Coordinates of C-alpha atoms in Angstrom, one line a residue:
M29 CA 157.0 115.5 211.8
V30 CA 153.9 114.5 213.8
R31 CA 150.6 116.1 212.9
H32 CA 149.1 118.1 215.8
S33 CA 145.5 118.1 214.7
K34 CA 143.2 117.6 211.7
N35 CA 143.4 121.4 211.0
N36 CA 147.1 121.2 210.1
T37 CA 147.1 122.0 206.4
A38 CA 150.8 122.9 206.0
S39 CA 151.7 119.6 204.4
G40 CA 152.2 119.6 200.7
V41 CA 150.7 116.1 200.2
F42 CA 147.6 114.3 201.2
T43 CA 147.6 112.0 204.1
Y44 CA 145.8 108.6 204.0
A45 CA 142.8 110.0 206.0
E46 CA 142.6 113.1 203.8
R47 CA 142.7 111.0 200.6
Q48 CA 139.9 108.8 201.9
M49 CA 137.7 111.9 202.7
V50 CA 138.3 113.4 199.2
D51 CA 137.1 110.2 197.6
Y52 CA 138.6 110.3 194.1
G53 CA 140.9 108.2 192.0
T54 CA 140.8 104.5 191.2
K55 CA 138.5 102.5 193.5
S56 CA 138.5 98.7 193.6
R57 CA 136.1 96.4 195.3
R58 CA 136.1 92.6 195.7
L59 CA 133.2 91.0 194.0
G60 CA 131.3 88.2 195.8
R61 CA 128.8 85.6 194.9
D62 CA 125.9 88.1 195.1
S63 CA 127.5 90.1 192.3
K64 CA 127.5 87.1 189.9
L65 CA 124.8 85.9 187.6
N66 CA 123.9 82.2 187.5
Y67 CA 125.2 80.2 184.6
D68 CA 121.6 79.8 183.2
S69 CA 120.6 83.4 183.6
C70 CA 119.8 85.7 180.6
Y71 CA 122.3 88.5 180.2
L72 CA 119.4 90.8 179.0
C73 CA 116.7 90.3 181.6
L74 CA 119.0 88.9 184.3
S75 CA 116.5 86.1 185.2
T76 CA 116.6 82.4 184.4
A77 CA 116.6 82.0 180.6
R78 CA 113.3 80.9 179.1
S79 CA 113.8 78.9 175.8
P80 CA 117.6 79.6 176.2
M81 CA 119.7 80.4 173.1
V82 CA 123.5 80.9 173.0
C83 CA 125.7 82.9 170.7
T84 CA 129.0 81.9 169.2
L85 CA 130.9 83.2 172.3
G86 CA 128.7 81.3 174.8
H87 CA 126.4 84.2 176.0
L88 CA 123.1 82.7 177.1
S89 CA 119.8 84.6 176.7
C90 CA 116.1 84.1 176.4
K91 CA 114.8 83.6 172.9
E92 CA 112.3 86.4 173.3
C93 CA 114.9 88.8 174.7
V94 CA 117.5 88.2 172.1
L95 CA 115.0 88.5 169.2
Q96 CA 113.7 91.7 170.7
S97 CA 117.3 93.1 171.0
I98 CA 118.1 92.2 167.4
L99 CA 114.8 93.8 166.2
E100 CA 115.4 97.0 168.2
Q101 CA 119.0 97.4 166.9
K102 CA 117.9 96.9 163.3
Q103 CA 115.1 99.5 163.7
S104 CA 117.6 101.9 165.3
I105 CA 120.0 101.4 162.4
E106 CA 117.3 102.0 159.8
E107 CA 116.2 105.2 161.6
E108 CA 119.8 106.4 161.6
K109 CA 120.1 105.6 157.9
M110 CA 117.1 107.8 157.2
Q111 CA 118.6 110.6 159.3
Y112 CA 121.9 110.3 157.6
K113 CA 120.2 110.4 154.2
E114 CA 118.4 113.6 155.2
Y115 CA 121.7 115.0 156.5
L116 CA 123.4 114.4 153.1
R117 CA 120.5 116.1 151.3
K118 CA 120.8 119.2 153.5
Q119 CA 124.6 119.3 153.0
D120 CA 124.1 119.1 149.2
T121 CA 121.5 121.9 149.3
K122 CA 123.8 124.0 151.4
R123 CA 126.7 123.4 149.0
R124 CA 124.6 124.4 146.0
Q125 CA 123.5 127.6 147.7
Q126 CA 127.1 128.5 148.5
Q127 CA 128.0 128.0 144.9
K128 CA 125.2 130.2 143.7
E129 CA 126.2 132.9 146.2
E130 CA 129.8 132.8 145.0
E131 CA 128.6 133.1 141.4
R132 CA 126.4 136.1 142.4
K133 CA 129.3 137.8 144.2
A134 CA 131.6 137.2 141.2
I135 CA 129.1 138.9 138.9
E136 CA 128.8 141.8 141.3
D137 CA 132.6 142.1 141.6
Y138 CA 132.9 142.1 137.8
G139 CA 130.3 144.9 137.5
R140 CA 132.1 147.0 140.2
R141 CA 135.4 146.5 138.5
E142 CA 134.0 147.7 135.2
V143 CA 132.6 150.8 136.9
G144 CA 135.9 151.4 138.7
L145 CA 137.8 152.0 135.5
T146 CA 136.3 155.5 135.2
R147 CA 137.8 156.6 138.5
K148 CA 140.4 159.2 138.6
R149 CA 144.0 158.2 138.2
K150 CA 145.1 160.1 141.3
E151 CA 142.8 158.1 143.6
I152 CA 144.0 154.8 142.2
E153 CA 147.7 155.8 142.6
G154 CA 147.0 157.0 146.2
N155 CA 145.5 153.6 147.2
E156 CA 148.4 151.7 145.7
Q157 CA 151.1 153.6 147.6
S158 CA 152.9 151.7 150.3
K159 CA 152.6 153.1 153.8
A160 CA 155.2 152.9 156.6
R161 CA 155.2 153.8 160.2
T162 CA 157.9 154.4 162.9
L163 CA 158.0 151.7 165.6
E164 CA 158.6 152.5 169.3
D165 CA 162.3 151.5 169.0
G166 CA 162.8 154.0 166.2
S167 CA 163.2 151.5 163.4
R168 CA 161.3 151.9 160.1
A169 CA 159.2 148.9 158.9
L170 CA 156.9 148.3 156.0
V171 CA 153.4 147.7 157.3
V172 CA 151.3 146.7 154.4
M173 CA 151.0 147.1 150.7
A174 CA 147.5 148.3 149.9
K175 CA 146.9 146.6 146.6
K176 CA 143.9 147.2 144.6
T177 CA 141.3 144.4 144.6
P178 CA 138.6 143.7 142.0
S179 CA 135.9 144.9 144.4
G180 CA 137.4 148.3 144.6
T181 CA 138.5 148.1 148.2
S182 CA 142.0 147.8 149.7
V183 CA 143.5 144.8 151.6
V184 CA 143.7 147.0 154.7
G185 CA 140.0 147.6 154.6
K186 CA 139.2 144.0 154.2
E187 CA 141.4 143.1 157.2
K188 CA 139.5 145.6 159.4
E189 CA 136.2 144.2 158.3
T190 CA 137.2 140.6 159.1
T191 CA 138.5 141.6 162.6
T192 CA 135.3 143.5 163.4
E193 CA 133.1 140.7 162.2
S194 CA 134.8 138.0 164.3
S195 CA 133.5 139.1 167.6
F196 CA 133.3 135.9 169.6
W197 CA 131.4 137.5 172.5
L198 CA 128.4 138.3 170.2
P199 CA 126.1 135.4 169.6
T200 CA 125.4 136.5 166.1
K201 CA 129.1 136.7 165.3
A202 CA 130.2 133.5 167.0
P203 CA 131.6 130.8 164.8
S204 CA 129.4 127.8 164.2
S205 CA 130.5 124.1 163.9
E206 CA 128.4 121.3 162.9
P207 CA 128.7 117.9 164.7
A208 CA 130.2 115.1 162.7
V209 CA 127.7 112.5 161.6
E210 CA 129.0 108.9 161.2
D211 CA 127.8 106.7 158.4
P212 CA 125.3 104.2 160.0
H213 CA 125.8 101.7 157.1
K214 CA 128.9 100.5 158.9
R215 CA 126.9 99.6 162.0
S216 CA 125.6 96.1 162.6
V217 CA 123.7 94.1 165.3
R218 CA 125.9 93.4 168.3
C219 CA 125.8 91.2 171.3
W220 CA 126.2 93.5 174.3
A221 CA 127.1 90.7 176.8
S222 CA 130.7 91.1 175.6
S223 CA 130.8 94.9 175.9
G224 CA 133.0 94.7 178.9
Q225 CA 135.6 92.5 177.1
L226 CA 135.2 94.1 173.6
K227 CA 134.6 97.8 173.2
E228 CA 131.5 97.5 171.0
G229 CA 130.5 93.8 171.5
H230 CA 130.8 91.1 168.9
L231 CA 128.8 90.6 165.8
L232 CA 125.4 88.9 166.3
K233 CA 123.4 87.1 163.7
L234 CA 120.1 85.2 164.0
K235 CA 121.5 82.2 162.1
H236 CA 124.4 81.9 164.5
L237 CA 122.2 81.5 167.6
V238 CA 121.9 77.9 168.9
P239 CA 118.9 76.7 171.1
V240 CA 120.2 75.1 174.3
S241 CA 118.7 71.9 175.7
F242 CA 119.3 71.3 179.4
R243 CA 118.5 68.1 181.3
S244 CA 116.4 69.2 184.3
V245 CA 115.7 67.0 187.3
S246 CA 113.9 68.5 190.3
K247 CA 114.8 72.1 189.4
E248 CA 118.4 71.2 188.9
K249 CA 120.2 71.0 185.5
L250 CA 122.3 67.9 185.1
C251 CA 124.8 66.6 182.6
P252 CA 123.2 63.8 180.6
S253 CA 126.3 61.7 180.7
C254 CA 127.7 61.8 184.3
D255 CA 124.5 63.2 186.0
K256 CA 126.5 65.9 187.8
A257 CA 124.7 69.1 188.7
F258 CA 125.8 72.2 186.9
G259 CA 126.9 75.3 188.7
N260 CA 128.9 78.5 188.2
S261 CA 132.1 76.7 188.6
S262 CA 131.2 74.0 186.0
K263 CA 132.7 74.1 182.5
I264 CA 129.6 73.6 180.3
D265 CA 129.8 72.9 176.6
V266 CA 126.9 73.2 174.2
L267 CA 127.0 71.1 171.0
R268 CA 126.1 73.3 168.0
P269 CA 124.3 70.6 165.8
C270 CA 121.8 69.6 168.5
G271 CA 122.1 72.1 171.4
H272 CA 122.6 69.6 174.2
A273 CA 124.6 70.9 177.2
M274 CA 127.2 68.7 178.8
C275 CA 130.2 69.1 181.0
H276 CA 133.5 69.6 179.4
R277 CA 135.0 66.4 180.6
C278 CA 132.3 64.3 179.1
V279 CA 132.6 66.1 175.8
A280 CA 136.3 65.5 175.7
N281 CA 136.1 61.8 176.8
F282 CA 133.0 60.6 174.8
V283 CA 131.8 63.2 172.2
M284 CA 135.0 64.2 170.5
P285 CA 136.5 60.6 170.1
S286 CA 133.2 59.3 168.6
K287 CA 132.4 62.5 166.6
K288 CA 128.8 62.3 167.6
C289 CA 126.4 63.5 170.4
F290 CA 126.0 61.2 173.4
V291 CA 122.3 61.8 173.6
C292 CA 120.9 62.0 170.0
D293 CA 123.9 60.6 168.0
K294 CA 124.2 63.7 165.8
K295 CA 127.5 64.3 164.1
V296 CA 130.0 66.6 165.8
D297 CA 132.8 67.1 163.3
T298 CA 135.2 69.6 164.8
E299 CA 135.9 71.6 167.9
K300 CA 134.1 74.6 166.3
D301 CA 130.8 72.6 166.8
V302 CA 131.4 72.9 170.6
I303 CA 130.5 76.2 172.3
R304 CA 131.8 76.9 175.8
L305 CA 128.9 78.4 177.9
H306 CA 130.0 81.7 179.5
S307 CA 129.9 81.9 183.3
E308 CA 130.7 84.8 185.6
G309 CA 132.2 82.6 188.2
T310 CA 131.6 81.9 191.9
G311 CA 133.3 84.9 193.5
F312 CA 136.3 82.7 194.6
S313 CA 139.6 82.5 193.0
G314 CA 139.1 78.9 192.0
G315 CA 135.7 79.6 190.4
G316 CA 137.0 81.9 187.6
G317 CA 135.4 85.1 186.3
Q318 CA 136.1 88.7 187.3
M319 CA 137.3 89.0 190.9
V320 CA 137.8 92.7 191.4
A321 CA 135.8 95.7 189.9
E322 CA 137.6 99.0 189.4
R323 CA 136.3 102.4 188.7
Y324 CA 138.1 105.7 188.2
D325 CA 136.7 109.1 189.3
H326 CA 138.2 112.5 188.3
A327 CA 140.0 114.4 191.0
L328 CA 138.5 117.3 192.9
Q329 CA 135.3 117.7 190.9
A330 CA 132.8 120.2 192.2

């Protein structure tokens, strides 16, 4: 059936034009070169890295930026530890107060029970009698057995008291819940450059950072072996013992067979001594990196 006009709302589903106007659901957008960082950019300040250092997963950053990030995270963890210690102290104090209150109530109940022994036998027997009522359908049912409690009140009376006290519309009678506090001792310093790949980033330690040494010629960074200029599409490897940056082909052809650096002759024993420098790509399918960004919005939110 052909739509007559835009005011036709008899259809049970959204058309393409209506779905575009509502603007919800999963949105995807192609990422270009302008959305990519350079291979030599710091992931913290987003500018060209000064005194660059690289972590074990190849994330490049300025020395000043990464040291400041580590210091701030450690200070935050220490503050949370102090708050958690104060939280445990308050919980312990609250628990002790509750125990004292329970002991006080137990003593009062014992005193009331001793006083209640002098009551008349008829009153006690009257409270212990079972009561029944006739339902609407005419059947007889046992409602409640009003047993005697140590405090001298019946179960029925206690049920009425609890129902009247749980008035959720009164602020003073509303139930309270305390937020769960996590133990900060399980937290550690993280590298937030991998927060997109990993949920909480990977572990970051100062001793694992490696200073990177680029060969710069006229504002370009070159491979010291083949003199090729680096770019976002280049596969750059950093040698952990010395920090020299080379292209992956030169490392595979010259460094790994000889087990030493091409520039300073330092030993490179295993492949673990080679760190692949992370790059966001060029925006083209052949340049690697993330090509499409997706975001989900909730439907029909006011």
